[in-house]
Short mmCIF file of C-alpha atoms in Angstrom, two decimals:
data_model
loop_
_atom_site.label_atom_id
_atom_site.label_comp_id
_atom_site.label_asym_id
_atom_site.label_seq_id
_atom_site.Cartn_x
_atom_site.Cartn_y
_atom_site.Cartn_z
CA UNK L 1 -39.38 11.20 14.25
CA UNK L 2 -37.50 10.69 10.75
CA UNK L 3 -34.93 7.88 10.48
CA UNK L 4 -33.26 6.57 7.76
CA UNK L 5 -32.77 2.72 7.36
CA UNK L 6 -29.43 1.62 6.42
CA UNK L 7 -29.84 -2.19 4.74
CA UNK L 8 -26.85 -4.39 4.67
CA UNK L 9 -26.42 -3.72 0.62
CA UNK L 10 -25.33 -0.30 1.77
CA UNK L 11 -29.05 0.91 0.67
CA UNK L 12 -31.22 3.60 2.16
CA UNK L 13 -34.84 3.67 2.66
CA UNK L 14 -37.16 6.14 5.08
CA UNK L 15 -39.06 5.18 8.20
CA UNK L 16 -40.74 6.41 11.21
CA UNK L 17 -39.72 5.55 14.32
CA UNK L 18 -38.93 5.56 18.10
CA UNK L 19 -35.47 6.89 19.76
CA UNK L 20 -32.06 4.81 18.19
CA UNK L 21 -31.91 3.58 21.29
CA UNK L 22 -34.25 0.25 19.65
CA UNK L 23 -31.31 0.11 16.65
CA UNK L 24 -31.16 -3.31 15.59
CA UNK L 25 -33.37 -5.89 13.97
CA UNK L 26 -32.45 -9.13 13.58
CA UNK L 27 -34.04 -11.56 10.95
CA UNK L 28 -33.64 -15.11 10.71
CA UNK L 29 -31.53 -16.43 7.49
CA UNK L 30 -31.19 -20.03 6.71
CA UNK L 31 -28.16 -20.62 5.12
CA UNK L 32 -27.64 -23.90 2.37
CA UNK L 33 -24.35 -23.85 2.73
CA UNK L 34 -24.28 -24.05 6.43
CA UNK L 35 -27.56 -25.87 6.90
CA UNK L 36 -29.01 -24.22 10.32
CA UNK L 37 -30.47 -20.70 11.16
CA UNK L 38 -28.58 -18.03 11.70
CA UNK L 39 -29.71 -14.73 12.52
CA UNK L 40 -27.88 -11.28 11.25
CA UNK L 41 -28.50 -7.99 11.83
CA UNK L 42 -30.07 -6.96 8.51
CA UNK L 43 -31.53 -3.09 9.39
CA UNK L 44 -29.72 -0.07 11.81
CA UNK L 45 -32.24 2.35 12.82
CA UNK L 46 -30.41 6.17 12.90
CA UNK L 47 -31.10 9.57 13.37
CA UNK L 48 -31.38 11.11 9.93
CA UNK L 49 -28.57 14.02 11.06
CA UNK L 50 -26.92 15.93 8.96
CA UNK L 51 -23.82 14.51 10.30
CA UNK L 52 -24.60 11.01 10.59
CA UNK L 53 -25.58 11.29 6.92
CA UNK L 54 -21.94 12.77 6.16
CA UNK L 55 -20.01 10.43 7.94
CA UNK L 56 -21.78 7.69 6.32
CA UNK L 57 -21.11 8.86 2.90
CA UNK L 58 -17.59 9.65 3.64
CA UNK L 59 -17.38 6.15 4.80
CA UNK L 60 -18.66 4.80 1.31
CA UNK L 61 -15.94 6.57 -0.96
CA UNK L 62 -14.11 3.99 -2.41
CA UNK L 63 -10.15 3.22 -1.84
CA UNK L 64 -8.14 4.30 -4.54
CA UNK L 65 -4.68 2.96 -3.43
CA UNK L 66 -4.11 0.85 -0.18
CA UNK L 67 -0.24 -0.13 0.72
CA UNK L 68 0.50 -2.59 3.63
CA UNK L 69 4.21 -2.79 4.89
CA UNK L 70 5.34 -1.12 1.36
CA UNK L 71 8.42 -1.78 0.92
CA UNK L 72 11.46 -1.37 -2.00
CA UNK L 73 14.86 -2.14 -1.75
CA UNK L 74 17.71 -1.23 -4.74
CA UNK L 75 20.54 -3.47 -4.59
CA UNK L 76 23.64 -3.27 -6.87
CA UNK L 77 26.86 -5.74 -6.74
CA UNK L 78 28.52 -3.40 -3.62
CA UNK L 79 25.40 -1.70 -2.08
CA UNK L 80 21.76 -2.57 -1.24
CA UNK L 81 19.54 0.09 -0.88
CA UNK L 82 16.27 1.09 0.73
CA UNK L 83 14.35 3.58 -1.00
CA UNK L 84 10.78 2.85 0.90
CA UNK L 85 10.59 1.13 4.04
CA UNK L 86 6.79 -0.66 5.40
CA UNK L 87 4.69 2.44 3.99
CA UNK L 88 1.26 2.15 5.11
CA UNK L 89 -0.97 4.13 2.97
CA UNK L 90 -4.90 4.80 1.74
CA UNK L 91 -5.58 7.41 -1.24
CA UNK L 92 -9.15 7.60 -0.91
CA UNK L 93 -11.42 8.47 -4.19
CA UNK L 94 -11.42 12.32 -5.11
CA UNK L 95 -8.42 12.95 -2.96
CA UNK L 96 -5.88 15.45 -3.96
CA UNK L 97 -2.68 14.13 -1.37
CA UNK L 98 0.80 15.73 -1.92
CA UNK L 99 3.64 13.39 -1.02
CA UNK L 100 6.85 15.61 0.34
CA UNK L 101 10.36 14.65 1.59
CA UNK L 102 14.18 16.10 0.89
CA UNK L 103 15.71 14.46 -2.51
CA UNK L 104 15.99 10.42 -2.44
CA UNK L 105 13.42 9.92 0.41
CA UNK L 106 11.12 7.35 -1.63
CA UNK L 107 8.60 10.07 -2.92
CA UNK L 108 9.10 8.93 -7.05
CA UNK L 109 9.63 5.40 -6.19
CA UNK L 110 6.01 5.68 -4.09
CA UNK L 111 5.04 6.86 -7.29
CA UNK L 112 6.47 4.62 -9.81
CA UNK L 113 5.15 1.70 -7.73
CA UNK L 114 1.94 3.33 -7.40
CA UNK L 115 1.19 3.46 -11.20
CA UNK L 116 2.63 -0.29 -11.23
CA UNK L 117 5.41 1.20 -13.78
CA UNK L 118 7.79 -0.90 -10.88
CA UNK L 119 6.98 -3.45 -8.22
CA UNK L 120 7.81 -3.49 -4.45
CA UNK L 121 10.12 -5.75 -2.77
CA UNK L 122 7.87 -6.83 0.01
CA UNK L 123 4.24 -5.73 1.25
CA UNK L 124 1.24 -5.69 -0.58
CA UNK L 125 -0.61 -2.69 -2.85
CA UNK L 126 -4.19 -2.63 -3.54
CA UNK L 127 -5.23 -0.67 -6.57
CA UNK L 128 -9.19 -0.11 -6.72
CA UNK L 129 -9.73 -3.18 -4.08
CA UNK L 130 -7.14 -5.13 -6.40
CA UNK L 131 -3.74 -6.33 -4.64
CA UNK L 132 -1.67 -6.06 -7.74
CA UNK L 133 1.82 -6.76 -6.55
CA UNK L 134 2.01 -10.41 -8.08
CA UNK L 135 -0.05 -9.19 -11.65
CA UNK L 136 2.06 -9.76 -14.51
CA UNK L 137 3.28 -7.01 -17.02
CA UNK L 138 0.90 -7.43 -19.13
CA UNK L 139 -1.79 -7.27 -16.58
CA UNK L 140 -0.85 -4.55 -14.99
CA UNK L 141 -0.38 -2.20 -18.41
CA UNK L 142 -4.33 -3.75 -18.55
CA UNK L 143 -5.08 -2.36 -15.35
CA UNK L 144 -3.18 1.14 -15.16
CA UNK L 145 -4.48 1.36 -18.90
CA UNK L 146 -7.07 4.41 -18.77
CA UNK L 147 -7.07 4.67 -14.50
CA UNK L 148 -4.01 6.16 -14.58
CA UNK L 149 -2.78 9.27 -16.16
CA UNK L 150 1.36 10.28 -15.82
CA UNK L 151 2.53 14.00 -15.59
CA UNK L 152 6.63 13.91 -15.16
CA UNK L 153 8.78 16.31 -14.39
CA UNK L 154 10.63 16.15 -17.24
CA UNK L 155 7.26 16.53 -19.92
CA UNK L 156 8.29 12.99 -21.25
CA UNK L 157 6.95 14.28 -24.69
CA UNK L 158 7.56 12.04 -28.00
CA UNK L 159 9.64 14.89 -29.67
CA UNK L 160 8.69 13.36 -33.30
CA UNK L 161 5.40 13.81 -32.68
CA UNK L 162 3.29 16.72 -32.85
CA UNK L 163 1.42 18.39 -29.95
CA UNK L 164 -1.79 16.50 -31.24
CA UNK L 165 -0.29 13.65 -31.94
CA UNK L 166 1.30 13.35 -28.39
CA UNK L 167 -2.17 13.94 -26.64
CA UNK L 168 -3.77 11.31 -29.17
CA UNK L 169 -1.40 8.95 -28.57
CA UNK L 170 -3.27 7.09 -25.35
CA UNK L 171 -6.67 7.63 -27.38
CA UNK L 172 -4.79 5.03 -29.66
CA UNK L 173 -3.87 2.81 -27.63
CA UNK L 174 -7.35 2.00 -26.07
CA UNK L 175 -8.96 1.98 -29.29
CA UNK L 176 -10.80 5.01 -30.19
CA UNK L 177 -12.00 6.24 -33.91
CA UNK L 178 -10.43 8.34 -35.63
CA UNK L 179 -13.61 10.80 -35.36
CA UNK L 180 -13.81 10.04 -31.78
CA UNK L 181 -10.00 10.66 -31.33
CA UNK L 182 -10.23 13.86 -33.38
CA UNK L 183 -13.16 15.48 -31.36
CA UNK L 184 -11.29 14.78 -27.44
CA UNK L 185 -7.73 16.27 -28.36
CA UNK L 186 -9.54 19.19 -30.20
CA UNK L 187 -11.45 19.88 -26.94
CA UNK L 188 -9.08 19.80 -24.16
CA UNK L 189 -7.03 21.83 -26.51
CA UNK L 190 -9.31 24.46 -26.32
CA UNK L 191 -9.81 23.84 -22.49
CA UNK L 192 -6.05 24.13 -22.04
CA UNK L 193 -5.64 27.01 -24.31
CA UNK L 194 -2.97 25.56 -26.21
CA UNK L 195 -5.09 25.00 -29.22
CA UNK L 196 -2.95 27.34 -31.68
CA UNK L 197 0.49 25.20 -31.15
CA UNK L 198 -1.31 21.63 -31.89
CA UNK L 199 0.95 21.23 -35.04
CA UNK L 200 4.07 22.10 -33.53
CA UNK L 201 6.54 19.94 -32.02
CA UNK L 202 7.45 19.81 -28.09
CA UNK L 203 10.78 21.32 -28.66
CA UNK L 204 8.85 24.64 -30.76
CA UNK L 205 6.61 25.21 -27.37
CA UNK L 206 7.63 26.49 -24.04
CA UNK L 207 8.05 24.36 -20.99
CA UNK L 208 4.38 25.68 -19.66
CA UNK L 209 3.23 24.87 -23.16
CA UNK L 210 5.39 21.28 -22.75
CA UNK L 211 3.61 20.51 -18.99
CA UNK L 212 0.29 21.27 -20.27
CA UNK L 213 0.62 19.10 -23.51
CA UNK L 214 1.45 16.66 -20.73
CA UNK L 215 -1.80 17.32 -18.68
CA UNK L 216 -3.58 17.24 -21.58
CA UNK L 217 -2.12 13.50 -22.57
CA UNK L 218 -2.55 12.44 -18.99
CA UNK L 219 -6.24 13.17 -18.96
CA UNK L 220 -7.43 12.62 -22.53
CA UNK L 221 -8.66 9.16 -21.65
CA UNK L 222 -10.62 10.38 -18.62
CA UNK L 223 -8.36 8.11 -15.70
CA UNK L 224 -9.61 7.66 -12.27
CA UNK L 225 -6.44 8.96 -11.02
CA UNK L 226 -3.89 11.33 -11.82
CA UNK L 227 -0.09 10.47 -10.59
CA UNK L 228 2.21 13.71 -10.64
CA UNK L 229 5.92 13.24 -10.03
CA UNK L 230 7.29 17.36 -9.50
CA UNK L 231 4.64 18.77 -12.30
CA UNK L 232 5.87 22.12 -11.60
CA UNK L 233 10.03 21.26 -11.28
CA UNK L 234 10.82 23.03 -14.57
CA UNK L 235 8.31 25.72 -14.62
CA UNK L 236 8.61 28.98 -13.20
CA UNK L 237 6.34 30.45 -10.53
CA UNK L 238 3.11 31.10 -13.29
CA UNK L 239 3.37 28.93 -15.17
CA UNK L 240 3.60 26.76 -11.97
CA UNK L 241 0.81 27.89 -11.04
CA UNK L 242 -1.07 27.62 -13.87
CA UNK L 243 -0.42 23.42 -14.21
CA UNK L 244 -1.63 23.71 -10.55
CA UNK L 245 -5.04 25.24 -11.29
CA UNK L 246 -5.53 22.66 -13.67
CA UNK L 247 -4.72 20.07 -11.87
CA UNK L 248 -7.26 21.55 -9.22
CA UNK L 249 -10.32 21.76 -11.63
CA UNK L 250 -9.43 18.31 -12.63
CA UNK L 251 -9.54 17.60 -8.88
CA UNK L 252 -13.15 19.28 -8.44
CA UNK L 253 -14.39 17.44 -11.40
CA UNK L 254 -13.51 13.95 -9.76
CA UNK L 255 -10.28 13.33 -10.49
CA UNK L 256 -7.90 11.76 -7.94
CA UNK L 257 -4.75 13.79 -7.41
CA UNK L 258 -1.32 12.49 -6.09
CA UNK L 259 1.12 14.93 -6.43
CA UNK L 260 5.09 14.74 -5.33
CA UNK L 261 6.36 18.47 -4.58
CA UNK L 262 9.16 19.99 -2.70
CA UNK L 263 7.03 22.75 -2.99
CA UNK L 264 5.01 24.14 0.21
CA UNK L 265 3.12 26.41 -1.36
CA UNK L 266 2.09 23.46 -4.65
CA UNK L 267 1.41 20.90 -1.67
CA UNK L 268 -0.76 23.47 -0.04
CA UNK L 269 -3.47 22.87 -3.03
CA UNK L 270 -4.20 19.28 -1.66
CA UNK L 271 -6.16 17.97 0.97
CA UNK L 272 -3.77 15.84 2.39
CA UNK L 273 -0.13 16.30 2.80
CA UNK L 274 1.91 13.21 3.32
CA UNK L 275 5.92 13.58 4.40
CA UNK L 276 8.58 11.18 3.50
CA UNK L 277 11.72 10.70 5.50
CA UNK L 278 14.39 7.69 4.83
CA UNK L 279 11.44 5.87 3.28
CA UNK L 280 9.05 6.51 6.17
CA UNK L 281 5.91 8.26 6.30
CA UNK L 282 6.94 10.78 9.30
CA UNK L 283 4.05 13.04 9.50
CA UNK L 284 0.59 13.16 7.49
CA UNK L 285 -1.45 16.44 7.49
CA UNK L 286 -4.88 16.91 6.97
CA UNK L 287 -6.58 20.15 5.91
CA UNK L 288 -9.77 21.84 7.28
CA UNK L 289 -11.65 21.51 4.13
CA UNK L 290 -11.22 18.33 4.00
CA UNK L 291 -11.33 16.73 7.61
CA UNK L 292 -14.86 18.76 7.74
CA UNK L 293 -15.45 15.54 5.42
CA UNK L 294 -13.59 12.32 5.76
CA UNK L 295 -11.94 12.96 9.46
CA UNK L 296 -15.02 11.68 11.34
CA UNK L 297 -14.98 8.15 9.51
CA UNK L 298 -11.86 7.06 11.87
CA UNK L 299 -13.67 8.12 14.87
CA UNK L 300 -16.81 5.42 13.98
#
């Protein structure tokens, strides 16, 4: 009978072997630092099924964001405000989760604090197994600094800059040649078909033309995650749904997606849907496609 032999570096080898019912060998270890024997279970004997094999694989994608007790407050001289109250959260790596709620729920400030562009009140946030609430500035512009690509509502376009210029402009910042600079924008110009407009300005392009100039800057550095605050807001229905496909293909390619919509049909795209409610996570819906995947890793 084939088994696979899962070592405690997460490593897999082959072996032949009896039922799993004989699991667990134990090896003695002598520790230095403790100055005695100890013995730890150093090999788990399984089944090589096709579902054990899924479940652990599912169980070694990596965290993207982890909140504990998330929590922001606003206050002002007369009023004190609570825009997110002890969010619990995990974005796991190559997730595409939509965030929902009515108007002033929390679903931006999630967002904001997400892509450490603002820091919570209380609780803690882990960004790529890093709790990054007490980082500095500085530290954290290091840290969201090619991870993190930004798609706003509102384009957020530099309107004295050119289309290429705009999509260039985090290229710059993290240090690329000129040559090297050159070659990216030129290709996800083609990808995004808006090659012909790259020496106009945002105001000469439409607002599909504006959004995907955006999609284009957010990605041009290749981030590990893509934070979307109403991509589709000011867009009508195709070229809605054009952003979305995009932001789909990105998703199939490896890109994490977190998306804020008041849109059904937009949120329907992701895996996950998560709904806000006063600052609360109220409900959290998982789709078919992708429980088939991750949803056995909370039954281990």
């Amino acid at each position: 009978m084939t088994a696979q032999l899962y070592k405690a570096d997460g490593s897999i080898s082959r072996a032949t072997g009896p039922a799993p019912n004989s699991t667990v060998k134990f090896f003695p270890i002598f520790s230095v630092a403790n100055q005695y024997n100890r013995f730890q279970p150093i090999l788990e004997l399984r089944l090589a099924h096709p579902l054990l094999k899924r479940v652990s694989e599912a169980a070694r994608r990596r965290r993207m964001i982890k909140t504990k007790n998330l929590t922001k407050i606003f206050t002002t001289a007369e009023v004190e405000t609570t825009a997110i109250n002890n969010v619990n959260m995990e974005v796991q790596d190559g997730e595409f989760v939509a965030i929902m709620g009515p108007s002033g729920c929390g679903k931006s400030t999630f967002l904001h604090i997400a892509g450490m562009l603002d820091c919570p009140t209380d609780g803690e946030y882990y960004f790529m197994g890093e709790e990054v609430t007490k980082y500095s500035e500085k530290k954290r512009a290091s840290l969201r600094k090619g991870n993190i690509g930004f798609v706003f509502q509102s384009f957020n376009l530099i309107d004295e800059l050119t289309v290429f210029e705009n999509i260039e402009l985090p290229l710059l910042y993290l240090g690329f040649s000129s040559t090297q600079r050159k070659n990216r924008v030129n290709d996800i110009l083609e990808q995004l078909e808006i090659m012909p407009r790259k020496n106009h300005f945002p105001q000469q392009i439409s607002g599909g033309q504006q959004q995907r100039v955006a999609v284009a800057r957010a990605v041009i550095s290749g981030p590990r995650i893509i934070l979307a605050d109403e991509p589709t807001g000011n867009l009508d229905s195709t070229h809605g749904d054009d952003v979305m496909k995009i932001l789909v293909d990105l998703n199939e390619h490896g890109t994490t997606i977190v998306m804020v919509t008041h849109s059904p049909a937009y949120a329907d795209y992701a895996n996950r849907v998560i709904h806000l409610f006063d600052g609360h996570i109220v409900t959290e819906n998982l789709k078919e496609k992708y429980e088939k995947q991750v949803r056995p890793v909370a039954a281990l």
